[in-house]
Coordinates of C-alpha atoms in Angstrom, one line a residue:
M28 CA 49.4 -15.0 82.9
K29 CA 50.5 -18.1 81.0
T30 CA 47.2 -19.8 81.9
A31 CA 45.3 -16.8 80.4
I32 CA 47.3 -17.0 77.2
R33 CA 46.6 -20.7 76.8
L34 CA 42.9 -20.1 77.3
S35 CA 42.8 -17.5 74.6
I36 CA 44.6 -19.8 72.1
I37 CA 42.1 -22.6 72.8
L38 CA 39.1 -20.3 72.3
F39 CA 40.5 -18.9 69.0
S40 CA 41.2 -22.4 67.7
G41 CA 37.7 -23.4 68.5
I42 CA 36.3 -20.4 66.6
V43 CA 38.4 -21.2 63.5
L44 CA 37.4 -24.9 63.5
A45 CA 33.7 -23.9 63.8
S46 CA 34.0 -21.5 60.9
C47 CA 35.7 -24.1 58.7
S48 CA 33.1 -26.6 59.6
G49 CA 30.3 -24.2 58.4
K50 CA 32.0 -23.6 55.1
D51 CA 32.5 -27.3 54.5
E52 CA 28.8 -27.8 55.2
K53 CA 27.8 -25.2 52.6
A54 CA 30.2 -26.5 50.1
A55 CA 28.8 -30.0 50.7
Q56 CA 25.3 -28.7 50.1
A57 CA 26.3 -27.0 46.9
A58 CA 28.1 -30.1 45.7
A59 CA 24.9 -32.1 46.5
G60 CA 23.0 -29.9 43.8
Q61 CA 19.9 -29.0 45.7
P62 CA 17.0 -28.3 43.1
Q63 CA 16.5 -24.7 42.5
P64 CA 13.0 -23.2 42.0
Y65 CA 11.9 -22.2 38.4
P66 CA 8.5 -21.0 37.1
V67 CA 6.8 -23.4 34.7
F68 CA 3.5 -23.4 32.9
A69 CA 1.5 -25.9 30.8
V70 CA 1.1 -24.8 27.1
T71 CA -2.4 -25.0 25.6
T72 CA -3.9 -24.6 22.1
Q73 CA -5.2 -21.1 21.3
E74 CA -7.4 -19.4 18.8
T75 CA -6.1 -16.0 17.7
T76 CA -5.5 -13.6 14.8
L77 CA -2.0 -13.0 13.4
D78 CA -1.3 -9.7 11.7
S79 CA 1.3 -9.2 8.9
D80 CA 2.4 -5.7 8.1
Y81 CA 3.7 -4.7 4.6
P82 CA 5.0 -1.3 3.7
A83 CA 2.8 0.5 1.2
T84 CA 2.5 3.6 -1.0
I85 CA -0.8 5.5 -1.2
E86 CA -2.1 6.7 -4.5
G87 CA -5.4 8.2 -5.6
I88 CA -7.5 6.2 -7.9
Q89 CA -6.8 8.9 -10.5
N90 CA -3.6 11.0 -10.6
I91 CA -4.0 13.2 -13.7
D92 CA -1.3 15.5 -15.0
I93 CA -2.8 18.8 -16.2
R94 CA -0.8 19.9 -19.2
P95 CA -1.5 22.7 -21.7
K96 CA -2.4 21.7 -25.3
V97 CA -1.5 25.1 -26.7
D98 CA 1.4 27.5 -26.4
G99 CA 1.0 30.7 -24.5
F100 CA 1.4 32.6 -21.2
V101 CA -0.3 31.7 -18.0
E102 CA -2.8 34.5 -17.6
R103 CA -4.8 33.5 -14.6
I104 CA -4.7 30.7 -11.9
Y105 CA -8.1 30.0 -10.4
V106 CA -7.2 27.5 -7.7
D107 CA -4.5 27.1 -5.0
E108 CA -2.4 24.1 -4.1
G109 CA -4.4 21.6 -2.1
A110 CA -7.7 22.9 -3.2
V111 CA -10.6 20.5 -3.6
V112 CA -12.1 20.9 -7.1
R113 CA -15.0 19.5 -9.0
K114 CA -15.1 18.1 -12.6
G115 CA -15.3 21.0 -15.0
Q116 CA -14.1 23.7 -12.5
P117 CA -11.7 26.3 -14.1
L118 CA -8.1 25.8 -13.2
F119 CA -6.0 28.0 -15.5
S120 CA -6.4 30.6 -18.3
I121 CA -3.7 30.9 -21.0
N122 CA -3.2 34.0 -23.0
A123 CA -2.7 32.9 -26.6
P124 CA -3.9 35.6 -29.1
Q125 CA -3.0 33.6 -32.1
Y126 CA -5.9 31.2 -31.5
E127 CA -8.4 34.1 -31.3
Q128 CA -7.0 35.3 -34.6
A129 CA -7.3 31.9 -36.0
V130 CA -11.0 31.9 -35.1
R131 CA -11.6 35.2 -36.8
T132 CA -9.7 34.1 -39.9
A133 CA -11.7 30.9 -40.1
A134 CA -15.0 32.8 -39.7
A135 CA -14.0 35.1 -42.5
A136 CA -13.2 32.2 -44.7
I137 CA -16.6 30.8 -44.1
S138 CA -18.2 34.0 -45.3
S139 CA -16.1 34.0 -48.4
A140 CA -16.9 30.3 -49.1
E141 CA -20.6 30.9 -48.6
A142 CA -20.5 33.7 -51.2
D143 CA -18.7 31.4 -53.6
V144 CA -21.4 28.8 -53.1
N145 CA -24.2 31.3 -53.7
A146 CA -22.5 32.5 -56.9
A147 CA -22.0 28.9 -58.1
Q148 CA -25.7 28.2 -57.3
L149 CA -26.8 31.2 -59.4
Q150 CA -24.7 29.9 -62.3
V151 CA -26.4 26.5 -62.1
N152 CA -29.8 28.1 -61.9
K153 CA -29.1 30.3 -65.0
T154 CA -27.6 27.5 -67.1
K155 CA -30.2 24.9 -66.4
P156 CA -33.2 26.5 -68.4
L157 CA -30.9 27.3 -71.3
V158 CA -29.8 23.6 -71.5
E159 CA -33.5 22.5 -71.4
K160 CA -34.2 24.8 -74.4
D161 CA -31.1 23.4 -76.2
I162 CA -29.7 26.9 -76.4
I163 CA -26.4 25.7 -74.9
S164 CA -24.7 22.4 -74.4
K165 CA -25.5 20.2 -71.4
Y166 CA -21.8 20.2 -70.7
E167 CA -22.2 23.8 -69.6
L168 CA -24.6 22.7 -66.9
E169 CA -22.4 19.9 -65.8
A170 CA -19.5 22.2 -65.5
A171 CA -21.6 24.7 -63.4
Q172 CA -22.8 21.9 -61.1
L173 CA -19.2 20.7 -60.6
T174 CA -18.2 24.2 -59.7
L175 CA -21.1 24.4 -57.2
Q176 CA -20.0 21.0 -55.7
S177 CA -16.4 22.3 -55.4
K178 CA -17.5 25.5 -53.7
R179 CA -19.7 23.6 -51.2
A180 CA -16.7 21.4 -50.4
M181 CA -14.6 24.5 -49.7
L182 CA -17.4 25.8 -47.5
S183 CA -17.4 22.5 -45.5
Q184 CA -13.6 22.8 -45.2
A185 CA -13.9 26.4 -43.9
R186 CA -16.4 25.3 -41.3
A187 CA -14.1 22.5 -40.2
S188 CA -11.3 25.0 -39.9
L189 CA -13.5 27.2 -37.7
A190 CA -14.4 24.3 -35.5
N191 CA -10.7 23.4 -35.0
A192 CA -9.9 27.0 -34.3
K193 CA -12.6 27.2 -31.7
I194 CA -11.3 23.9 -30.1
N195 CA -7.8 25.3 -29.9
L196 CA -9.1 28.5 -28.4
G197 CA -11.1 26.5 -25.9
Y198 CA -7.8 24.9 -24.8
T199 CA -6.7 28.3 -23.4
N200 CA -9.2 27.7 -20.6
I201 CA -8.2 24.6 -18.7
T202 CA -10.7 22.9 -16.4
S203 CA -10.5 19.9 -14.1
P204 CA -11.2 16.6 -15.8
V205 CA -12.3 14.9 -12.5
D206 CA -13.3 15.6 -8.9
G207 CA -10.1 15.7 -6.8
V208 CA -7.4 17.6 -5.0
V209 CA -5.0 20.0 -6.7
G210 CA -1.3 19.2 -6.3
S211 CA 1.7 21.6 -6.6
I212 CA 1.6 24.5 -9.1
P213 CA 5.1 25.1 -10.4
Y214 CA 4.2 27.7 -13.0
K215 CA 3.1 31.2 -11.9
T216 CA 1.2 33.9 -13.7
G217 CA 3.1 35.1 -16.7
S218 CA 5.0 31.9 -17.2
L219 CA 5.4 30.7 -20.8
V220 CA 4.0 27.1 -21.2
S221 CA 3.5 24.7 -24.1
S222 CA 2.4 21.2 -24.7
S223 CA 6.1 20.1 -24.6
S224 CA 6.8 21.7 -21.1
A225 CA 8.7 19.3 -18.9
Q226 CA 6.4 19.8 -15.9
P227 CA 2.6 19.8 -15.9
L228 CA 0.7 22.8 -14.8
T229 CA -0.5 20.8 -11.8
T230 CA -1.8 17.4 -10.9
V231 CA -5.4 16.6 -9.9
S232 CA -5.7 13.5 -7.7
N233 CA -9.1 11.8 -7.2
T234 CA -8.8 10.5 -3.6
A235 CA -12.4 9.5 -3.0
K236 CA -10.9 6.1 -2.9
V237 CA -7.1 5.3 -2.6
Y238 CA -4.9 2.5 -3.7
A239 CA -2.3 1.1 -1.3
Y240 CA 0.4 -0.7 -3.3
F241 CA 2.6 -3.2 -1.5
S242 CA 4.8 -6.2 -2.4
L243 CA 5.2 -9.8 -1.3
N244 CA 8.3 -11.9 -2.1
E245 CA 8.0 -15.3 -3.7
K246 CA 7.9 -17.2 -0.4
Q247 CA 5.3 -14.9 1.1
L248 CA 3.2 -15.1 -2.0
L249 CA 3.2 -18.9 -1.9
D250 CA 2.3 -18.8 1.8
F251 CA -0.4 -16.3 1.1
S252 CA -1.9 -18.4 -1.7
N253 CA -1.9 -21.5 0.6
V254 CA -3.7 -19.7 3.5
Y255 CA -6.8 -18.7 1.6
N256 CA -8.9 -21.2 -0.2
G257 CA -10.0 -20.8 -3.8
K258 CA -9.8 -22.6 -7.2
N259 CA -8.2 -19.5 -8.7
L260 CA -6.7 -16.2 -7.8
A261 CA -10.1 -14.4 -8.0
E262 CA -11.7 -16.8 -5.5
Q263 CA -8.7 -16.5 -3.2
M264 CA -9.0 -12.7 -3.2
R265 CA -12.7 -12.9 -2.3
N266 CA -11.8 -15.1 0.7
I267 CA -9.2 -12.6 2.0
P268 CA -10.7 -10.8 5.0
P269 CA -10.8 -7.0 5.1
V270 CA -7.3 -5.4 5.6
S271 CA -6.4 -2.4 7.7
L272 CA -4.0 0.5 7.2
V273 CA -1.4 1.6 9.7
L274 CA -0.5 5.3 9.1
A275 CA 3.0 6.8 9.3
D276 CA 2.4 7.9 12.9
G277 CA 1.5 4.4 14.0
S278 CA -2.2 5.0 14.2
S279 CA -4.8 2.8 12.4
Y280 CA -6.9 4.2 9.7
A281 CA -10.6 4.3 10.6
Q282 CA -11.9 2.3 7.6
N283 CA -10.9 -1.1 6.4
G284 CA -10.1 -1.9 2.8
R285 CA -9.9 -5.0 0.5
I286 CA -7.2 -6.5 -1.6
E287 CA -8.5 -6.3 -5.2
S288 CA -5.5 -7.0 -7.4
I289 CA -2.5 -9.3 -7.3
N290 CA 0.1 -9.0 -10.0
G291 CA 0.5 -12.5 -11.5
Q292 CA 4.1 -11.9 -12.6
I293 CA 7.1 -11.7 -10.2
N294 CA 9.5 -8.9 -10.9
T295 CA 12.8 -10.5 -11.7
S296 CA 14.8 -7.6 -10.4
T297 CA 13.1 -7.5 -7.0
G298 CA 11.9 -11.0 -6.6
S299 CA 8.5 -9.8 -5.5
A300 CA 4.9 -9.3 -6.8
S301 CA 2.8 -6.2 -6.4
L302 CA -0.6 -6.2 -4.7
R303 CA -3.2 -3.5 -4.5
A304 CA -5.6 -2.8 -1.7
T305 CA -8.4 -0.2 -2.0
F306 CA -9.6 2.0 0.9
P307 CA -12.5 4.5 1.0
N308 CA -11.4 8.0 1.7
P309 CA -14.5 10.1 2.1
V310 CA -12.9 13.0 4.2
S311 CA -9.5 13.0 2.3
V312 CA -7.5 11.9 5.3
L313 CA -5.3 9.8 3.0
K314 CA -3.1 11.7 0.6
S315 CA -1.7 10.6 -2.7
G316 CA 2.0 9.8 -2.3
A317 CA 1.9 9.1 1.4
S318 CA 3.4 6.0 3.0
A319 CA 1.7 3.5 5.3
S320 CA 1.5 -0.2 6.0
V321 CA -1.1 -2.7 4.9
R322 CA -2.0 -5.0 7.8
I323 CA -3.4 -8.4 6.7
P324 CA -5.1 -10.5 9.4
Q325 CA -4.8 -14.3 9.5
H326 CA -7.2 -16.2 11.8
V327 CA -5.7 -19.4 13.2
K328 CA -7.2 -22.1 15.4
N329 CA -5.7 -24.8 17.6
V330 CA -2.2 -23.4 17.6
I331 CA 0.3 -23.4 20.5
L332 CA 1.7 -20.0 21.5
I333 CA 4.6 -19.5 23.9
P334 CA 6.2 -16.3 25.2
Q335 CA 9.3 -15.3 23.4
K336 CA 11.1 -14.9 26.7
S337 CA 10.6 -18.7 27.2
T338 CA 12.9 -19.5 24.3
T339 CA 16.7 -19.5 23.7
D340 CA 18.5 -19.2 20.3
L341 CA 21.3 -21.4 19.3
Q342 CA 22.8 -21.5 15.8
G343 CA 19.7 -20.1 14.3
K344 CA 17.4 -22.6 16.0
K345 CA 15.0 -22.0 19.0
F346 CA 14.9 -24.1 22.1
V347 CA 12.7 -24.4 25.2
Y348 CA 13.2 -26.3 28.5
I349 CA 10.5 -28.9 28.8
L350 CA 9.8 -30.3 32.3
G351 CA 10.2 -34.1 32.1
D352 CA 10.1 -37.0 34.5
S353 CA 11.6 -36.6 38.0
A354 CA 11.4 -32.8 37.6
K355 CA 14.3 -32.8 35.1
V356 CA 14.3 -30.4 32.2
M357 CA 15.1 -31.2 28.6
N358 CA 16.4 -28.6 26.2
T359 CA 14.1 -29.2 23.2
P360 CA 14.3 -27.6 19.7
I361 CA 11.1 -26.1 18.4
E362 CA 9.9 -24.6 15.1
V363 CA 7.9 -21.4 15.0
M364 CA 6.0 -19.3 12.4
E365 CA 7.7 -16.3 10.9
I366 CA 4.7 -14.2 12.0
T367 CA 4.5 -13.5 15.7
K368 CA 1.6 -12.6 17.9
G369 CA 3.0 -9.6 19.9
K370 CA 5.6 -11.1 22.3
F371 CA 4.5 -14.7 21.5
Y372 CA 5.7 -17.2 19.0
V373 CA 3.4 -19.6 17.2
V374 CA 4.9 -23.1 17.5
T375 CA 4.5 -25.4 14.5
K376 CA 6.7 -28.3 15.7
G377 CA 8.3 -29.5 18.9
L378 CA 5.5 -29.0 21.5
K379 CA 2.1 -30.4 22.2
A380 CA -0.7 -29.3 24.4
G381 CA -0.1 -30.1 28.0
D382 CA 3.7 -29.9 27.9
K383 CA 5.2 -27.9 30.7
I384 CA 8.0 -25.5 29.9
V385 CA 10.2 -23.2 32.0
L386 CA 8.8 -19.7 31.7
E387 CA 11.9 -17.6 32.3
G388 CA 15.1 -17.2 34.3
F389 CA 16.8 -20.4 32.9
Q390 CA 20.1 -18.8 31.8
S391 CA 22.1 -21.1 34.1
L392 CA 20.1 -24.2 33.4
K393 CA 21.6 -27.2 31.6
D394 CA 19.9 -30.1 29.9
G395 CA 19.0 -32.8 32.4
T396 CA 19.1 -30.5 35.4
K397 CA 16.6 -31.3 38.2
I398 CA 14.6 -28.2 39.2
K399 CA 11.9 -27.3 41.8
P400 CA 9.0 -26.4 39.5
E401 CA 6.7 -23.6 40.5
D402 CA 3.5 -23.8 38.5
K403 CA 2.2 -20.6 37.0
N404 CA -1.4 -20.0 36.1
T405 CA -1.7 -20.7 32.3
D406 CA -4.4 -18.0 31.9
S407 CA -2.1 -15.3 33.4
V408 CA 0.6 -16.3 31.0
Y409 CA -1.7 -16.0 28.0
A410 CA -3.4 -12.9 29.3
E411 CA -1.5 -10.6 26.9
I412 CA -3.0 -12.2 23.8
K413 CA -6.6 -12.2 24.8

């Protein structure tokens, strides 16, 4: 019995010793710092296009407020909101009887003035032969001629009054001044309107072309002017490639536009300058007042791009792990452009073509750590930007 107990104790002690020996071996290996595998790739220069998006507001090339020029009641509305109208097409009719009466009064005044002119002409005709025969003084003829001249002036004034009355009467029929789309119509039939009304009858927007207004801050404007060649602003605008429009739903507008205007003065309150891009709008997809983003392309050559996941941020700076001699990594600061290419940074300083950097999974790495590099195919890394 005692022999069996001794044997059991010996076996248990052996097992414990073996276990401790295994743990010591693993600890020794960990302490030895065996290199861990990390994916690395060689950076190369690329040729690509960078896109910059700027919030924009869409406006028609003409947004015309339709206001009455005379006082009266809205008698008829010939169009509906959102209707496409042509230049000269009737929009509203205003009931203003006073202008019809003014036309009749002016017409009657012309008839009276014409009668006065005829009477004055008869007096001149009667006086002239008497003066020639020295029957009456020549001053009588001069007086008759002056009266005729006065009556003719009064006739001209009456005709001008009739023309003005007809113009005012014509204002009661309101037509579209341009081709365009009708906006909201706040006044309904029977509403009293006047030239001093706060709201217009409607707005007609000519959207055959549209303007996209957007802004650049002072730094962006300087960068913008440095990117495109030209002796002056007009030449630089001609060298800007066609721009695209990103709609509110994220889709791209089918037709490209061009930047045609850059405000030369920076707004002191906002610190930005306004730019205007023009886009064709043949089927009226773009509406005045809509929001979108103007996308400006910038073609760059011989630049180094790296995945954003290959960088770390520390105190506002970006770092990458470069594979150095003896398979040791160096935590190296880099500088990148503000504009990104999808999930890639454009490196402006800190890397050169051929450098190998750790692709990902380096959270536990430290500067000077030796790793076991696993080379990744460079083309597969850059596949996303092709």
